[in-house]
Tab-separated table of C-alpha atoms and ligand atoms in Angstrom:
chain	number	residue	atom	x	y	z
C	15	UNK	CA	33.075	-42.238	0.841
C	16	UNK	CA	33.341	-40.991	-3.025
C	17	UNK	CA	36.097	-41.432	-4.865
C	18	UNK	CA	36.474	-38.436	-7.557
C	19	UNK	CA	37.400	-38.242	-11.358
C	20	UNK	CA	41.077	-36.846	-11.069
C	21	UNK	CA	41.278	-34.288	-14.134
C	22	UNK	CA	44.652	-34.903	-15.937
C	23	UNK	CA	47.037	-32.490	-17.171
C	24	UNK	CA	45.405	-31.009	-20.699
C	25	UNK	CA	42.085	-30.247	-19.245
C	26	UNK	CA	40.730	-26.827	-19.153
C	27	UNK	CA	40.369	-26.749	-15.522
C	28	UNK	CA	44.013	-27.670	-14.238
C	29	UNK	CA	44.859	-24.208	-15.891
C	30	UNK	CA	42.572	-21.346	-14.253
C	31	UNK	CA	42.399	-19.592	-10.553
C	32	UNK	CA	40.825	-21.031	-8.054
C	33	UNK	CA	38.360	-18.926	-6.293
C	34	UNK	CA	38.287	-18.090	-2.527
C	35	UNK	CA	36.413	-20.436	0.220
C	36	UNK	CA	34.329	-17.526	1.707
C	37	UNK	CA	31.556	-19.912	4.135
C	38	UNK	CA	31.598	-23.386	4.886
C	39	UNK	CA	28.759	-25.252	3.488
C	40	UNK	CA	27.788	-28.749	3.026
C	41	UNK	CA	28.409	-29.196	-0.107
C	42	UNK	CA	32.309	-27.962	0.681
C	43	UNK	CA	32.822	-30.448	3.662
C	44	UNK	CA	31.335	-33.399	1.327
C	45	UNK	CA	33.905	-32.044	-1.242
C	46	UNK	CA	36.694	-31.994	1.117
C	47	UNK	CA	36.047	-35.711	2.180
C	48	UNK	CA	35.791	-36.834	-1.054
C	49	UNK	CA	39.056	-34.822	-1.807
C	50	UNK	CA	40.848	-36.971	0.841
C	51	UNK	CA	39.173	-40.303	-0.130
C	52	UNK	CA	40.392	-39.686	-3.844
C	53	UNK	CA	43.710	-38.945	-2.754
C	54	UNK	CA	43.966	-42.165	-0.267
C	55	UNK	CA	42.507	-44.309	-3.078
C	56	UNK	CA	44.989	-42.979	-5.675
C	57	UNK	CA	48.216	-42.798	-3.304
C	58	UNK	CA	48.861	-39.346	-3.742
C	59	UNK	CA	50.716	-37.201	-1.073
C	60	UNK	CA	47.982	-34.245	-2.374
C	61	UNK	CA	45.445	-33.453	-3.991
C	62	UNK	CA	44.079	-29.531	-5.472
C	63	UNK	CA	40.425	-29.299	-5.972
C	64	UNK	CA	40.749	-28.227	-9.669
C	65	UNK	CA	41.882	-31.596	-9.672
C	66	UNK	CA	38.805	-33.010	-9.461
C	67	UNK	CA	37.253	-30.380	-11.126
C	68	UNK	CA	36.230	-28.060	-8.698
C	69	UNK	CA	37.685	-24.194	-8.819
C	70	UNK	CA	38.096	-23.874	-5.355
C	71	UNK	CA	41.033	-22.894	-3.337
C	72	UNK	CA	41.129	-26.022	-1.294
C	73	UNK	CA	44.058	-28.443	-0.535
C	74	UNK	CA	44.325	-31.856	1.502
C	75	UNK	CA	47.947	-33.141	1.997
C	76	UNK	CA	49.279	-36.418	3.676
C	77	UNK	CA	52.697	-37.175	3.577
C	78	UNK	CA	52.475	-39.868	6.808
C	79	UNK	CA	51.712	-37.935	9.105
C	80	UNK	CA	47.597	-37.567	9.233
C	81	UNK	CA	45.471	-35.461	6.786
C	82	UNK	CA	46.164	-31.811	6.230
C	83	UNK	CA	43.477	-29.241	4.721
C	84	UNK	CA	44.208	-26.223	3.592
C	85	UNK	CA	41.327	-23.696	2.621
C	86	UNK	CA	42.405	-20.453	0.771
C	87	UNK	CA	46.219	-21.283	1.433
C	88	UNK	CA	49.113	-18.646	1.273
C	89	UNK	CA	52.766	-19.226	1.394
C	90	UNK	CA	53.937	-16.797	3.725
C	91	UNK	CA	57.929	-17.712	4.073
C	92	UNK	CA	60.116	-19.692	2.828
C	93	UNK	CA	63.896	-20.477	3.122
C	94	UNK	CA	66.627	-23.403	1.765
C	95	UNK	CA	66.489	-25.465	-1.281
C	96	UNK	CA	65.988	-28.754	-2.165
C	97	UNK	CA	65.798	-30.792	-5.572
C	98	UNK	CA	64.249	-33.678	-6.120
C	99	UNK	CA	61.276	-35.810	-8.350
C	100	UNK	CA	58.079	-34.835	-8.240
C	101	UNK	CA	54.768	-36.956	-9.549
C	102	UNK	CA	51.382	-35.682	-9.629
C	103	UNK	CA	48.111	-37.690	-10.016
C	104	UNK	CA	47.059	-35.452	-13.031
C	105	UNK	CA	49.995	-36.188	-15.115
C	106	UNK	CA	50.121	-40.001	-14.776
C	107	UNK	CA	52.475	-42.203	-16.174
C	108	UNK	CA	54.815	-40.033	-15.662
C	109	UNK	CA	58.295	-40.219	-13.501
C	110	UNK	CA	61.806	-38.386	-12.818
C	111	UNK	CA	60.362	-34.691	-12.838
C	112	UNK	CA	63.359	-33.134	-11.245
C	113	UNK	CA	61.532	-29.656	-9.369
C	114	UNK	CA	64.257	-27.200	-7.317
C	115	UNK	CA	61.826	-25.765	-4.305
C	116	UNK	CA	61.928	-24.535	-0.713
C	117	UNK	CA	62.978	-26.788	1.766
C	118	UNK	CA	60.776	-24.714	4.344
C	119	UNK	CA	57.631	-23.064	4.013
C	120	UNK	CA	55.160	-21.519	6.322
C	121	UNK	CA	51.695	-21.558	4.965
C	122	UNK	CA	48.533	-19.647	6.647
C	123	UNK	CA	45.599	-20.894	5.964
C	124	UNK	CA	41.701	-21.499	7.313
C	125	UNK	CA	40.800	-25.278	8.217
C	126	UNK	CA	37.346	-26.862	8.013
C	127	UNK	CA	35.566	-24.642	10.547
C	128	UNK	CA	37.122	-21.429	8.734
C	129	UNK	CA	39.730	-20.840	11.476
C	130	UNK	CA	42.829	-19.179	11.117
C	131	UNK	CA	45.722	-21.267	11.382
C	132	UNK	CA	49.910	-21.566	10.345
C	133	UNK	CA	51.720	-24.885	9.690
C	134	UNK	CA	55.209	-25.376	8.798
C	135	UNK	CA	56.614	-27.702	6.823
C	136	UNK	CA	60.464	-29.176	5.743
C	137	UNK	CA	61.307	-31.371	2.758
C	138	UNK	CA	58.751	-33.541	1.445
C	139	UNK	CA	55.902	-31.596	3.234
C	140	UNK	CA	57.126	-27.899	1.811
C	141	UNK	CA	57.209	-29.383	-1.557
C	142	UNK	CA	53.500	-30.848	-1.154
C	143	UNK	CA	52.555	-27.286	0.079
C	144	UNK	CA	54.047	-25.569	-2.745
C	145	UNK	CA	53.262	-28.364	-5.416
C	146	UNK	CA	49.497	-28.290	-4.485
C	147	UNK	CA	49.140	-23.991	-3.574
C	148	UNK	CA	50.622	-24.030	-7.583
C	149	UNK	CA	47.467	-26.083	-8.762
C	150	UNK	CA	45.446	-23.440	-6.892
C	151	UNK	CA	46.837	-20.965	-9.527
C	152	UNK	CA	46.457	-23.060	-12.464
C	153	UNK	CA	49.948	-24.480	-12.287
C	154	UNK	CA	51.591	-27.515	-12.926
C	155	UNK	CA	54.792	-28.745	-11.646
C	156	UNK	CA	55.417	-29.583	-15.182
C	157	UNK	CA	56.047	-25.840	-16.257
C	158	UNK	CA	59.236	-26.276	-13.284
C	159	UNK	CA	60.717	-29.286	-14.084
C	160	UNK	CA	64.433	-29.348	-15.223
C	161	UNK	CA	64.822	-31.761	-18.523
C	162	UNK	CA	63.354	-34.227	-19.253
C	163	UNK	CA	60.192	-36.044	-18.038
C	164	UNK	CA	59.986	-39.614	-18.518
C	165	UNK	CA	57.703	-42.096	-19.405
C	166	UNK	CA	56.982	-44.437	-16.416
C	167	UNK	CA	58.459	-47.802	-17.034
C	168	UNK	CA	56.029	-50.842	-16.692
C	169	UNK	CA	56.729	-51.987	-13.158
C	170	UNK	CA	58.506	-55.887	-13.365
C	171	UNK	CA	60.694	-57.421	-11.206
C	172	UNK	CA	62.967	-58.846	-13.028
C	173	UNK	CA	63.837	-56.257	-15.836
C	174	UNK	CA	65.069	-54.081	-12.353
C	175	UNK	CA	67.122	-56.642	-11.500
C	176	UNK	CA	69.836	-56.148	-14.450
C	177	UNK	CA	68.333	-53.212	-16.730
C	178	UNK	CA	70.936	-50.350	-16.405
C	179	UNK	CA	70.200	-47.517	-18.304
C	180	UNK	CA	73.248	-45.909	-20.008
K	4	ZN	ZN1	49.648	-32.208	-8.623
């Protein structure tokens, strides 16, 4: 178990393409591990390799439902809308990112033995898939987001118990 450095937003790397996983090595399946151990420790929902540095196209998701890697992922279709906040654990301290995406999306991909495969997902899962493919690109969800992003408040109790904001 290895917990990675998670680049944050400003850093070269979050910004280029991602080359193509062409074999499987060693070296890839440690990476992928560690990709998922990072993510667990950090509570993210996903996690991009350029995230921890690493210009591959290679994705682990987890929104509940058991790990999900992704190795040179395409969105393939995509239908419905939905809005809603996004976070990512490059741009920390960060909150209310409102991001319109598809509220399905089919993404083909190859898993860890290089295999084919198609997975669907609806709400919270297409926007992870979409989210995470963008990093792949050099994207952020930053470049989507409609106004403003906010500063994260510092989490206590009993300011949330009367603080209305106006
Ligand atoms: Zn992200």
């Amino acid at each position: 178990m290895a917990i990675r450095e998670v680049r944050e937003m400003g850093d070269d790397v979050l910004e280029k393409q991602c080359k193509p996983v062409t074999k499987m090595t060693l070296r890839t399946k440690i990476l992928i591990e560690d990709m998922l151990d990072t993510m667990y420790e950090k509570m993210g929902v996903g996690l991009a390799a350029p995230q921890v540095g690493i210009l591959k196209q290679i994705v682990v998701i987890d929104v509940g439902e058991g790990p999900i890697v992704l190795i040179n992922p395409e969105i393939i279709e995509t239908s419905g809308e939905q809005t809603g906040e996004e976070g990512c654990l490059s741009v920390p301290g960060k909150w209310g990112g409102i991001v319109t995406r598809p509220n399905h999306v089919k993404v083909r991909a190859l898993d860890e033995n290089m295999e084919e495969f198609e997975i669907e997902g609806e709400e919270l899962l297409a926007r992870a898939f979409c989210h995470e493919i963008d990093h792949l690109g050099g994207h952020l969800y930053v470049e989507k987001v409609e106004g403003e992003l906010h500063d994260s408040p510092a989490y206590n109790e009993e300011d949330m118990e009367y603080e209305v904001e106006e």
